[in-house]
Amino acid sequence: MNIPKLNSATAAVLMLAAATAWAQQAQKPVSEAEKAYQAGTSPLAGEPMYQSNNPKAPAMTQAEFDKARQIYFERCAGCHGVLRKGATGKPLTPDLTQAKGLDYLKVFIGYGSPAGMPNWLTSGEMDEKTVDLMARYIQHDPPVPPEYSLADMKKTWKVIVPPDQRPKRKMNNYNIENIFSTTLRDTGEVALIDGDTKKIINIVKTGYAVHISRVSASGRYLFVIGRDAKINMIDLWMEKPDNVAEVRIGLEARSVETSKAKGYEDKLAIAGAYWPPQFTLMKGDTLEPLKIVATRGMVVGTQEYHPEPRVASILGSHYKPEFIVNVKETGKTMMVDYSNIDALKITEIGSAPFLHDGGLDASKRYFMVAANNSNKIAAIDTKDGKLAGITEVGKIPHPGRGANFTHPKFGPVWATGHLGDETISLIGTDPKKYKQYAFKEVAKLTGPGGGALFIKSHPKSTNLYSDAPLNPDPKISQSVVVYDIKNLDKGYKVLPIAEWADLKDDGAKRVVQPEFNKAGDEVWFSVWSAKNKQSALVVVDDKTLKLKAVIKDPRLITPTGHFNIYNTQRDVY
């Protein structure tokens, strides 16, 4: 049966209306920026999985099942979850989908809904045959990806240069503290760039789509993790900084961190996985995996069991030997005491789902983490080990690490932008001198539109920068806005970053992630186009807001996140 057209029989129209109503249950309309953010692919698309035989589901050959499974993980898993239990999208388990029927599901997939379901057929991204395939697939039991054990990790673990064969002193003339680690998303690499000369030091092979770069407490080692859960450890003391160890800690991941507490510097590393839902402790000098801890458990509030709570951001405490591990779906922060990993102590702090990314306040005591599906920011007291407060903010906060500065009225504040609206929320962070404003939204700035991913300031700057790379309007996605912290009421100034890059082709030129240099007098931006298009980095003078440099190189393919060594090592933002 072909998918009914909107102008066909009344029954078809009613079916479409019913499918749309089903999609809208317990959801609100989403913006194009939110859709772009949620529709990320999963590295699990290539993993072998078992096909169960569900007698109630429509027939599928093994080849059809494998094709549908790949499409699901490339286009659907980010919203609906690996096990189809629901995340930002609705659950798609057989008990729900079989009751709807094949024709109903084909309309739902083909036409989408205002609640965020893409219109896969009418947008031209799927044909009728593919829509039929996916409507049958989601009536089958979801295939479960393989688990990933300590033995599996050790098979991937490589010590390329053992610790006793590494340099005993710095062997290069680079100003290491002003090196930038820039993700080359689609090539599985990072570019190490000299912040002083603006020259590429090395292109280092890594996992796919590196999500973040983190720096050891000593500043010597750079750790990067790809979305395929591969961690690379780079020694910045080498004559030409390069990999000295690597390991894969799962099948999909986003976060890595190292121990920072006094007496534990560089001793341990930790990484969290999206799949399997767990985190792994490793030796800080070799990445040897030591201990795995599962995160499956009960959701805050409802106390319902969740089978795949993904590990989002991880932070190393400056106060005591603890890692702060944020678990998305359960809405829990786990304070992991690593002083004795053979008798690991974990304190759970419940806040709100879905915990995502965040950063420290200026005092480095409070970890401000976005519960982006709840439109909240949770403040975790890393000194006392408790929830300091929860703040209601705008729609889908996405701060990156956020931005810290001193407001003339409210004192120290931490800021976040949003994916789902044009606002920037300022939250008070000083419960001693400014108790009345602590962990409350004290002000709300207005930006050009939603789709923001990163916001940034610096202790030596009087400017606040915000990007909007996922905004559907190219004029917005190809520029950034900057606010004068001393005069926030006058609004923002637009910097045409993509225009300054002067790229000669028609790439997307999305501008992403403002990042300061060590001195705090330059701000770097990625101008991100497709793999087959030219990209660049643009450097702006923070004092004058004028173009200072453009870094172009054929090797700079899909640059996205970039991290200054000094600022990342010391949590300066």
Coordinates of C-alpha atoms in Angstrom, one line a residue:
M1 CA 0.0 0.0 0.0
N2 CA 1.3 3.4 -0.9
I3 CA 1.4 6.1 1.7
P4 CA -1.8 8.1 1.5
K5 CA -1.4 11.7 0.2
L6 CA -2.8 14.6 2.1
N7 CA -5.5 15.3 -0.5
S8 CA -6.8 11.7 -0.7
A9 CA -9.7 10.1 1.1
T10 CA -11.0 11.3 4.5
A11 CA -9.7 8.2 6.1
A12 CA -6.2 9.0 5.1
V13 CA -6.5 12.5 6.4
L14 CA -7.8 11.1 9.8
M15 CA -4.9 8.7 9.9
L16 CA -2.4 11.5 9.3
A17 CA -4.1 13.6 12.1
A18 CA -4.0 10.7 14.4
A19 CA -0.3 10.0 13.7
T20 CA 0.5 13.7 14.3
A21 CA -1.5 13.7 17.6
W22 CA 0.4 10.6 18.7
A23 CA 3.7 12.3 18.0
Q24 CA 2.7 15.4 19.9
Q25 CA 1.7 13.6 23.1
A26 CA 3.9 14.8 26.0
Q27 CA 6.0 16.9 23.6
K28 CA 6.0 20.5 22.5
P29 CA 6.8 21.9 19.1
V30 CA 10.5 22.1 18.4
S31 CA 12.6 24.5 16.3
E32 CA 14.7 23.6 13.2
A33 CA 17.7 24.2 15.4
E34 CA 16.6 21.6 17.9
K35 CA 15.9 19.1 15.1
A36 CA 19.4 19.6 13.7
Y37 CA 20.9 19.1 17.2
Q38 CA 18.9 15.9 18.0
A39 CA 19.4 14.2 14.7
G40 CA 23.1 13.3 15.2
T41 CA 24.3 9.9 13.9
S42 CA 25.5 7.1 16.2
P43 CA 28.7 5.1 15.7
L44 CA 26.5 2.0 16.5
A45 CA 25.3 1.9 12.9
G46 CA 28.1 -0.4 12.0
E47 CA 28.0 -2.7 15.0
P48 CA 26.7 -6.3 14.5
M49 CA 23.5 -6.9 16.4
Y50 CA 21.1 -9.9 16.8
Q51 CA 17.8 -9.9 15.0
S52 CA 15.0 -11.5 17.1
N53 CA 12.1 -13.2 15.6
N54 CA 8.9 -11.5 16.7
P55 CA 5.9 -13.4 15.4
K56 CA 3.6 -10.4 15.7
A57 CA 5.9 -8.1 13.6
P58 CA 5.7 -7.8 9.8
A59 CA 8.1 -10.1 7.9
M60 CA 11.7 -8.8 7.2
T61 CA 14.6 -10.5 5.6
Q62 CA 18.0 -10.3 7.3
A63 CA 19.2 -7.9 4.6
E64 CA 16.2 -5.6 5.2
F65 CA 16.6 -5.7 8.9
D66 CA 20.3 -4.8 8.6
K67 CA 19.6 -1.9 6.3
A68 CA 16.8 -0.6 8.5
R69 CA 19.0 -1.0 11.6
Q70 CA 21.8 1.1 10.0
I71 CA 19.3 3.8 9.0
Y72 CA 17.8 3.9 12.5
F73 CA 21.2 4.4 14.1
E74 CA 22.2 7.0 11.6
R75 CA 19.0 9.1 11.8
C76 CA 16.8 8.0 14.7
A77 CA 18.7 6.8 17.7
G78 CA 19.8 10.2 18.9
C79 CA 16.1 11.1 19.6
H80 CA 14.5 7.7 20.3
G81 CA 17.4 6.0 22.1
V82 CA 19.5 2.9 21.3
L83 CA 16.8 0.5 22.7
R84 CA 13.9 2.7 21.4
K85 CA 12.8 3.5 25.0
G86 CA 12.5 7.2 24.1
A87 CA 14.8 10.1 24.9
T88 CA 14.0 13.5 23.3
G89 CA 11.7 11.5 21.0
K90 CA 8.9 9.2 21.8
P91 CA 9.3 5.5 22.7
L92 CA 9.1 3.2 19.7
T93 CA 9.0 -0.2 21.3
P94 CA 6.9 -3.0 19.7
D95 CA 4.2 -2.9 22.4
L96 CA 3.4 0.7 21.1
T97 CA 4.2 0.4 17.4
Q98 CA 2.4 -2.9 16.7
A99 CA -0.8 -1.4 18.1
K100 CA -0.6 1.4 15.6
G101 CA -0.3 -0.7 12.5
L102 CA 1.8 -0.5 9.4
D103 CA -0.2 2.1 7.5
Y104 CA -0.4 4.4 10.5
L105 CA 3.3 4.2 11.1
K106 CA 4.1 4.9 7.4
V107 CA 2.1 8.1 7.6
F108 CA 3.8 9.1 10.9
I109 CA 7.3 8.5 9.4
G110 CA 6.4 10.0 6.0
Y111 CA 4.8 13.2 7.1
G112 CA 6.3 13.9 10.5
S113 CA 4.8 16.2 13.1
P114 CA 5.1 19.7 14.6
A115 CA 6.4 18.0 17.8
G116 CA 9.8 17.4 16.1
M117 CA 9.4 14.2 14.1
P118 CA 11.0 14.9 10.7
N119 CA 8.9 14.5 7.5
W120 CA 11.2 11.9 6.0
L121 CA 9.1 11.3 2.9
T122 CA 7.9 14.7 1.9
S123 CA 11.3 16.2 2.6
G124 CA 12.8 13.8 0.0
E125 CA 15.2 12.2 2.5
M126 CA 13.4 8.8 2.2
D127 CA 11.4 7.2 -0.6
E128 CA 8.2 5.2 -0.1
K129 CA 10.1 1.9 -0.1
T130 CA 12.4 3.1 2.7
V131 CA 9.5 4.5 4.8
D132 CA 7.8 1.1 4.5
L133 CA 11.0 -0.6 5.6
M134 CA 11.3 1.6 8.7
A135 CA 7.6 1.2 9.6
R136 CA 8.2 -2.6 9.6
Y137 CA 11.5 -2.3 11.5
I138 CA 10.2 -0.4 14.5
Q139 CA 7.6 -3.1 15.0
H140 CA 10.3 -5.6 15.6
D141 CA 12.1 -6.0 18.9
P142 CA 15.0 -3.5 19.1
P143 CA 18.3 -5.2 18.5
V144 CA 20.6 -4.8 21.5
P145 CA 24.2 -3.7 20.8
P146 CA 26.9 -5.8 22.3
E147 CA 28.2 -5.0 25.8
Y148 CA 31.8 -3.9 26.2
S149 CA 33.9 -5.5 28.9
L150 CA 37.3 -4.9 30.5
A151 CA 38.6 -7.7 28.3
D152 CA 37.2 -5.9 25.2
M153 CA 38.9 -2.7 26.2
K154 CA 42.2 -4.3 26.8
K155 CA 42.2 -5.7 23.2
T156 CA 42.1 -2.2 21.9
W157 CA 44.6 -0.7 24.4
K158 CA 47.9 0.4 22.9
V159 CA 50.9 2.0 24.7
I160 CA 52.7 3.5 21.7
V161 CA 55.4 5.1 23.8
P162 CA 55.9 3.7 27.3
P163 CA 56.2 6.2 30.1
D164 CA 59.9 5.4 30.7
Q165 CA 60.7 6.1 27.0
R166 CA 59.0 9.5 26.9
P167 CA 61.0 12.8 27.2
K168 CA 62.2 13.7 30.7
R169 CA 61.8 17.3 29.8
K170 CA 60.1 19.4 27.2
M171 CA 61.8 18.7 23.8
N172 CA 60.2 21.5 21.7
N173 CA 60.1 25.3 21.7
Y174 CA 56.3 25.6 21.6
N175 CA 54.5 27.7 24.1
I176 CA 52.5 24.7 25.2
E177 CA 50.0 26.6 27.3
N178 CA 48.9 28.5 24.2
I179 CA 48.4 25.5 21.9
F180 CA 44.9 24.9 20.6
S181 CA 43.5 21.4 20.1
T182 CA 41.0 21.7 17.2
T183 CA 38.6 18.8 16.3
L184 CA 38.6 17.9 12.6
R185 CA 35.3 16.2 12.9
D186 CA 34.9 14.1 9.7
T187 CA 38.5 13.0 9.3
G188 CA 39.0 11.5 12.8
E189 CA 41.8 13.9 13.7
V190 CA 42.7 16.8 15.8
A191 CA 44.9 19.7 14.7
L192 CA 47.4 21.0 17.2
I193 CA 47.9 24.7 16.4
D194 CA 50.5 27.1 17.8
G195 CA 48.5 29.9 19.3
D196 CA 51.5 32.3 19.0
T197 CA 52.4 31.7 15.3
K198 CA 49.0 30.4 14.1
K199 CA 50.8 27.5 12.4
I200 CA 49.7 23.9 12.6
I201 CA 52.1 21.8 14.7
N202 CA 50.7 18.4 13.9
I203 CA 47.6 16.6 12.6
V204 CA 47.1 13.7 15.1
K205 CA 45.0 10.6 14.2
T206 CA 42.2 10.1 16.7
G207 CA 38.7 8.5 17.0
Y208 CA 35.8 9.7 14.8
A209 CA 34.3 13.1 15.5
V210 CA 36.3 14.0 18.6
H211 CA 33.8 15.5 21.1
I212 CA 36.1 17.2 23.6
S213 CA 39.8 17.7 24.5
R214 CA 40.9 17.6 28.1
V215 CA 44.3 18.3 29.7
S216 CA 46.1 16.6 32.5
A217 CA 46.6 18.4 35.8
S218 CA 50.3 18.9 35.0
G219 CA 49.5 20.3 31.5
R220 CA 51.7 17.8 29.8
Y221 CA 49.1 15.4 28.4
L222 CA 46.2 16.1 26.1
F223 CA 43.3 13.6 26.1
V224 CA 40.7 13.5 23.3
I225 CA 37.7 11.2 22.9
G226 CA 35.8 10.5 19.7
R227 CA 32.2 9.6 19.4
D228 CA 33.3 6.1 18.6
A229 CA 34.6 5.9 22.3
K230 CA 38.3 5.9 21.3
I231 CA 40.6 7.9 23.6
N232 CA 43.9 9.2 22.4
M233 CA 46.6 10.5 24.9
I234 CA 49.0 13.0 23.3
D235 CA 52.3 14.0 24.9
L236 CA 52.9 17.7 24.4
W237 CA 56.5 17.4 25.6
M238 CA 57.6 15.5 22.5
E239 CA 59.6 17.2 19.8
K240 CA 56.5 16.9 17.7
P241 CA 53.5 16.2 20.0
D242 CA 51.8 13.0 19.1
N243 CA 49.9 9.9 20.4
V244 CA 51.6 7.9 23.2
A245 CA 48.6 5.7 24.2
E246 CA 45.1 4.9 23.1
V247 CA 42.1 2.7 24.1
R248 CA 38.5 2.2 23.2
I249 CA 36.2 2.2 26.2
G250 CA 32.9 1.3 24.5
L251 CA 31.0 1.7 21.3
E252 CA 29.8 5.3 21.6
A253 CA 31.0 8.1 24.0
R254 CA 31.4 11.8 24.6
S255 CA 33.4 12.5 27.8
V256 CA 36.9 12.1 29.2
E257 CA 38.6 13.7 32.2
T258 CA 41.7 13.4 34.5
S259 CA 42.3 13.5 38.2
K260 CA 43.1 17.0 39.5
A261 CA 43.0 16.8 43.3
K262 CA 46.2 17.4 45.2
G263 CA 48.3 14.3 45.4
Y264 CA 46.4 12.7 42.6
E265 CA 47.6 14.8 39.7
D266 CA 47.9 12.8 36.4
K267 CA 47.3 9.5 38.3
L268 CA 43.9 8.6 36.8
A269 CA 41.8 9.2 33.8
I270 CA 38.0 8.5 33.4
A271 CA 35.8 8.2 30.4
G272 CA 32.0 7.9 30.1
A273 CA 30.1 5.9 27.4
Y274 CA 26.8 6.4 25.7
W275 CA 26.9 2.7 25.0
P276 CA 27.2 0.6 27.0
P277 CA 25.9 2.9 29.7
Q278 CA 28.9 2.9 32.0
F279 CA 32.1 4.8 32.8
T280 CA 35.7 3.5 33.0
L281 CA 38.6 4.4 35.3
M282 CA 42.1 4.1 33.7
K283 CA 45.7 4.7 34.6
G284 CA 46.6 8.3 33.9
D285 CA 49.9 7.7 32.2
T286 CA 49.0 4.7 29.9
L287 CA 45.2 4.6 29.7
E288 CA 45.2 1.0 31.0
P289 CA 41.6 0.3 31.9
L290 CA 41.2 -0.6 35.6
K291 CA 37.5 -0.5 36.6
I292 CA 34.1 -0.3 34.9
V293 CA 31.0 1.1 36.7
A294 CA 27.5 0.7 35.2
T295 CA 25.0 3.6 35.2
R296 CA 21.8 1.7 34.6
G297 CA 19.3 2.5 37.2
M298 CA 16.2 4.5 38.3
V299 CA 15.2 7.9 37.0
V300 CA 15.1 10.8 39.4
G301 CA 11.5 11.6 40.4
T302 CA 9.6 8.8 38.7
Q303 CA 11.9 6.1 40.1
E304 CA 11.4 4.1 36.8
Y305 CA 14.1 1.8 35.6
H306 CA 16.1 3.0 32.6
P307 CA 18.2 0.5 30.7
E308 CA 20.5 3.0 28.9
P309 CA 21.4 6.1 30.9
R310 CA 24.2 7.7 28.9
V311 CA 27.2 9.3 30.6
A312 CA 27.4 13.0 29.5
S313 CA 29.9 15.4 31.0
I314 CA 32.6 14.5 33.6
L315 CA 34.5 16.9 35.7
G316 CA 37.6 16.4 38.0
S317 CA 37.0 18.1 41.3
H318 CA 39.6 20.7 42.5
Y319 CA 38.6 20.1 46.2
K320 CA 39.0 16.4 46.7
P321 CA 39.7 13.1 44.9
E322 CA 36.4 12.9 43.1
F323 CA 35.1 12.7 39.6
I324 CA 31.7 14.4 39.0
V325 CA 29.9 12.1 36.5
N326 CA 26.6 13.4 35.0
V327 CA 24.2 10.7 33.7
K328 CA 21.7 12.0 31.2
E329 CA 18.5 9.9 31.3
T330 CA 18.4 9.2 35.0
G331 CA 19.1 12.9 35.9
K332 CA 21.8 11.9 38.4
T333 CA 25.2 13.3 39.3
M334 CA 27.5 10.7 40.6
M335 CA 30.3 11.9 42.9
V336 CA 33.0 9.2 42.4
D337 CA 35.6 9.0 45.2
Y338 CA 38.7 7.6 43.5
S339 CA 41.0 7.6 46.5
N340 CA 40.6 3.8 46.6
I341 CA 39.2 2.4 43.4
D342 CA 39.2 -1.1 45.0
A343 CA 36.6 0.2 47.5
L344 CA 35.0 2.8 45.3
K345 CA 32.6 5.2 47.0
I346 CA 29.9 6.9 45.0
T347 CA 27.5 9.5 46.2
E348 CA 24.4 10.1 44.0
I349 CA 22.8 13.5 43.7
G350 CA 19.5 13.7 41.9
S351 CA 18.6 16.8 40.0
A352 CA 16.6 16.5 36.7
P353 CA 16.8 14.7 33.3
F354 CA 18.6 15.0 30.9
L355 CA 21.9 16.1 32.3
H356 CA 24.2 17.2 29.5
D357 CA 27.2 19.6 29.6
G358 CA 28.3 22.4 31.8
G359 CA 31.2 24.0 33.6
L360 CA 32.5 25.4 36.9
D361 CA 31.7 28.7 38.3
A362 CA 34.5 31.2 38.8
S363 CA 35.3 29.9 42.3
K364 CA 35.6 26.4 40.8
R365 CA 33.4 25.1 43.6
Y366 CA 30.1 24.8 41.9
F367 CA 29.5 22.7 38.8
M368 CA 26.8 24.2 36.7
V369 CA 25.3 21.4 34.5
A370 CA 22.4 21.7 32.0
A371 CA 19.4 19.4 32.4
N372 CA 18.5 20.3 28.9
N373 CA 15.3 18.4 28.4
S374 CA 14.0 19.9 31.7
N375 CA 15.1 23.4 30.9
K376 CA 17.0 23.6 34.1
I377 CA 20.6 24.2 35.4
A378 CA 21.7 22.1 38.4
A379 CA 24.4 23.5 40.6
I380 CA 26.5 20.8 42.2
D381 CA 28.6 21.8 45.2
T382 CA 31.9 19.9 44.6
K383 CA 33.2 20.8 48.0
D384 CA 30.3 19.7 50.2
G385 CA 29.0 17.0 47.8
K386 CA 25.4 18.2 47.5
L387 CA 22.9 19.9 45.3
A388 CA 23.3 23.6 45.8
G389 CA 20.3 24.6 43.7
I390 CA 18.2 24.1 40.5
T391 CA 17.5 27.1 38.3
E392 CA 14.7 27.3 35.6
V393 CA 16.2 28.8 32.4
G394 CA 15.2 29.0 28.7
K395 CA 14.4 26.2 26.3
I396 CA 17.1 23.5 26.0
P397 CA 20.1 25.1 27.6
H398 CA 23.4 24.2 25.9
P399 CA 26.3 26.1 27.7
G400 CA 29.3 24.2 26.6
R401 CA 31.3 25.0 29.7
G402 CA 29.4 28.3 30.1
A403 CA 30.8 31.7 30.8
N404 CA 31.8 33.4 34.1
F405 CA 31.9 37.1 34.7
T406 CA 31.1 39.6 37.4
H407 CA 27.9 41.5 36.9
P408 CA 27.8 45.1 38.2
K409 CA 24.6 44.4 40.2
F410 CA 24.4 40.6 40.8
G411 CA 28.1 39.8 41.4
P412 CA 29.6 36.6 40.0
V413 CA 27.3 35.0 37.4
W414 CA 27.5 32.0 35.1
A415 CA 25.8 32.2 31.7
T416 CA 24.3 29.7 29.3
G417 CA 22.8 30.1 25.8
H418 CA 19.9 27.9 24.5
L419 CA 19.2 25.7 21.5
G420 CA 15.5 26.3 21.6
D421 CA 15.2 30.1 22.0
E422 CA 17.1 33.3 21.6
T423 CA 17.9 34.0 25.2
I424 CA 21.0 33.9 27.4
S425 CA 20.4 33.2 31.1
L426 CA 22.6 34.7 33.8
I427 CA 22.7 32.7 37.1
G428 CA 24.1 34.1 40.3
T429 CA 26.9 31.9 41.8
D430 CA 28.1 33.5 45.0
P431 CA 26.0 32.3 48.0
K432 CA 28.2 34.2 50.5
K433 CA 28.3 37.8 49.3
Y434 CA 25.3 37.7 47.0
K435 CA 23.1 35.1 48.8
Q436 CA 19.8 36.6 47.5
Y437 CA 20.9 35.9 43.9
A438 CA 22.6 32.6 44.4
F439 CA 21.5 29.9 41.9
K440 CA 18.7 32.0 40.6
E441 CA 18.3 33.4 37.1
V442 CA 19.1 37.0 37.7
A443 CA 18.9 38.3 34.2
K444 CA 18.0 37.2 30.7
L445 CA 19.7 38.6 27.6
T446 CA 18.2 38.5 24.1
G447 CA 20.2 37.1 21.2
P448 CA 19.5 36.9 17.5
G449 CA 17.8 33.5 17.6
G450 CA 18.0 29.9 18.8
G451 CA 20.6 27.3 17.8
A452 CA 23.3 28.4 20.2
L453 CA 25.9 25.8 21.3
F454 CA 28.7 27.7 23.1
I455 CA 29.1 30.9 25.1
K456 CA 32.4 32.3 26.4
S457 CA 34.1 35.0 28.3
H458 CA 37.5 35.3 30.1
P459 CA 38.6 36.9 33.4
K460 CA 40.7 39.4 31.4
S461 CA 37.9 40.3 29.0
T462 CA 34.9 42.6 29.3
N463 CA 33.1 40.8 26.4
L464 CA 30.6 37.9 26.3
Y465 CA 30.5 35.9 23.0
S466 CA 27.7 33.5 21.8
D467 CA 27.5 31.4 18.6
A468 CA 24.4 30.0 16.9
P469 CA 25.7 27.4 14.4
L470 CA 22.4 25.4 14.3
N471 CA 20.2 28.4 13.5
P472 CA 18.5 27.8 10.1
D473 CA 19.2 31.4 9.0
P474 CA 22.7 31.5 7.4
K475 CA 23.1 35.2 8.5
I476 CA 22.9 34.0 12.1
S477 CA 24.7 30.7 11.8
Q478 CA 27.6 32.3 10.0
S479 CA 28.2 35.1 12.6
V480 CA 28.5 35.5 16.4
V481 CA 27.2 38.1 18.7
V482 CA 29.2 39.9 21.4
Y483 CA 27.9 41.7 24.5
D484 CA 29.7 44.4 26.5
I485 CA 29.6 43.0 30.1
K486 CA 29.8 46.5 31.5
N487 CA 26.7 47.6 29.5
L488 CA 24.6 44.6 28.8
D489 CA 21.4 46.7 28.3
K490 CA 22.7 48.1 25.0
G491 CA 22.3 44.7 23.4
Y492 CA 24.8 42.8 21.1
K493 CA 27.1 43.5 18.3
V494 CA 27.3 41.1 15.3
L495 CA 30.7 39.9 14.1
P496 CA 30.5 38.5 10.5
I497 CA 33.0 35.7 11.2
A498 CA 32.3 33.6 8.0
E499 CA 32.5 36.7 5.9
W500 CA 35.9 37.6 7.4
A501 CA 37.1 34.0 6.6
D502 CA 36.7 34.9 2.9
L503 CA 36.1 31.3 1.8
K504 CA 35.7 30.9 -1.9
D505 CA 33.0 28.1 -2.1
D506 CA 29.4 27.8 -1.1
G507 CA 29.9 25.7 2.1
A508 CA 27.7 26.0 5.2
K509 CA 30.3 28.2 7.0
R510 CA 28.7 27.6 10.4
V511 CA 30.6 29.5 13.1
V512 CA 31.1 27.5 16.2
Q513 CA 32.7 27.7 19.7
P514 CA 34.4 30.9 20.7
E515 CA 37.7 30.1 22.6
F516 CA 40.1 32.5 24.2
N517 CA 43.9 32.2 24.0
K518 CA 45.9 32.0 27.2
A519 CA 46.4 35.8 27.4
G520 CA 42.7 36.4 27.1
D521 CA 43.2 39.0 24.3
E522 CA 42.2 36.8 21.3
V523 CA 39.1 34.8 20.5
W524 CA 39.2 31.9 18.1
F525 CA 36.3 30.6 16.0
S526 CA 35.8 27.6 13.8
V527 CA 34.2 28.3 10.4
W528 CA 32.7 24.8 9.8
S529 CA 31.7 23.6 6.3
A530 CA 31.2 20.2 4.8
K531 CA 34.0 17.7 4.3
N532 CA 34.3 18.6 0.6
K533 CA 34.2 22.3 1.2
Q534 CA 36.8 24.8 2.5
S535 CA 36.8 25.6 6.2
A536 CA 38.9 27.9 8.3
L537 CA 39.7 29.3 11.8
V538 CA 39.2 33.0 12.4
V539 CA 41.0 34.9 15.2
V540 CA 39.5 38.1 16.6
D541 CA 41.1 40.8 18.7
D542 CA 39.1 40.9 21.9
K543 CA 39.8 44.6 22.6
T544 CA 38.9 46.0 19.2
L545 CA 36.6 43.2 17.9
K546 CA 38.5 43.4 14.6
L547 CA 39.8 40.6 12.5
K548 CA 43.3 39.6 13.5
A549 CA 44.0 36.4 11.5
V550 CA 42.5 33.7 9.3
I551 CA 44.0 30.3 9.4
K552 CA 43.4 28.3 6.2
D553 CA 44.9 24.9 5.3
P554 CA 43.7 22.0 3.2
R555 CA 44.2 19.8 6.3
L556 CA 41.6 21.8 8.3
I557 CA 38.6 19.7 7.3
T558 CA 35.4 20.2 9.2
P559 CA 36.9 22.1 12.2
T560 CA 34.5 22.3 15.1
G561 CA 35.5 22.4 18.8
H562 CA 38.8 23.8 19.8
F563 CA 40.4 24.0 23.2
N564 CA 43.2 26.2 24.5
I565 CA 45.6 24.1 26.7
Y566 CA 46.0 26.7 29.5
N567 CA 42.3 27.5 29.8
T568 CA 41.2 23.9 29.6
Q569 CA 43.8 22.7 32.1
R570 CA 42.7 25.3 34.7
D571 CA 39.0 25.5 33.8
V572 CA 39.2 29.1 32.8
Y573 CA 36.0 30.3 31.1

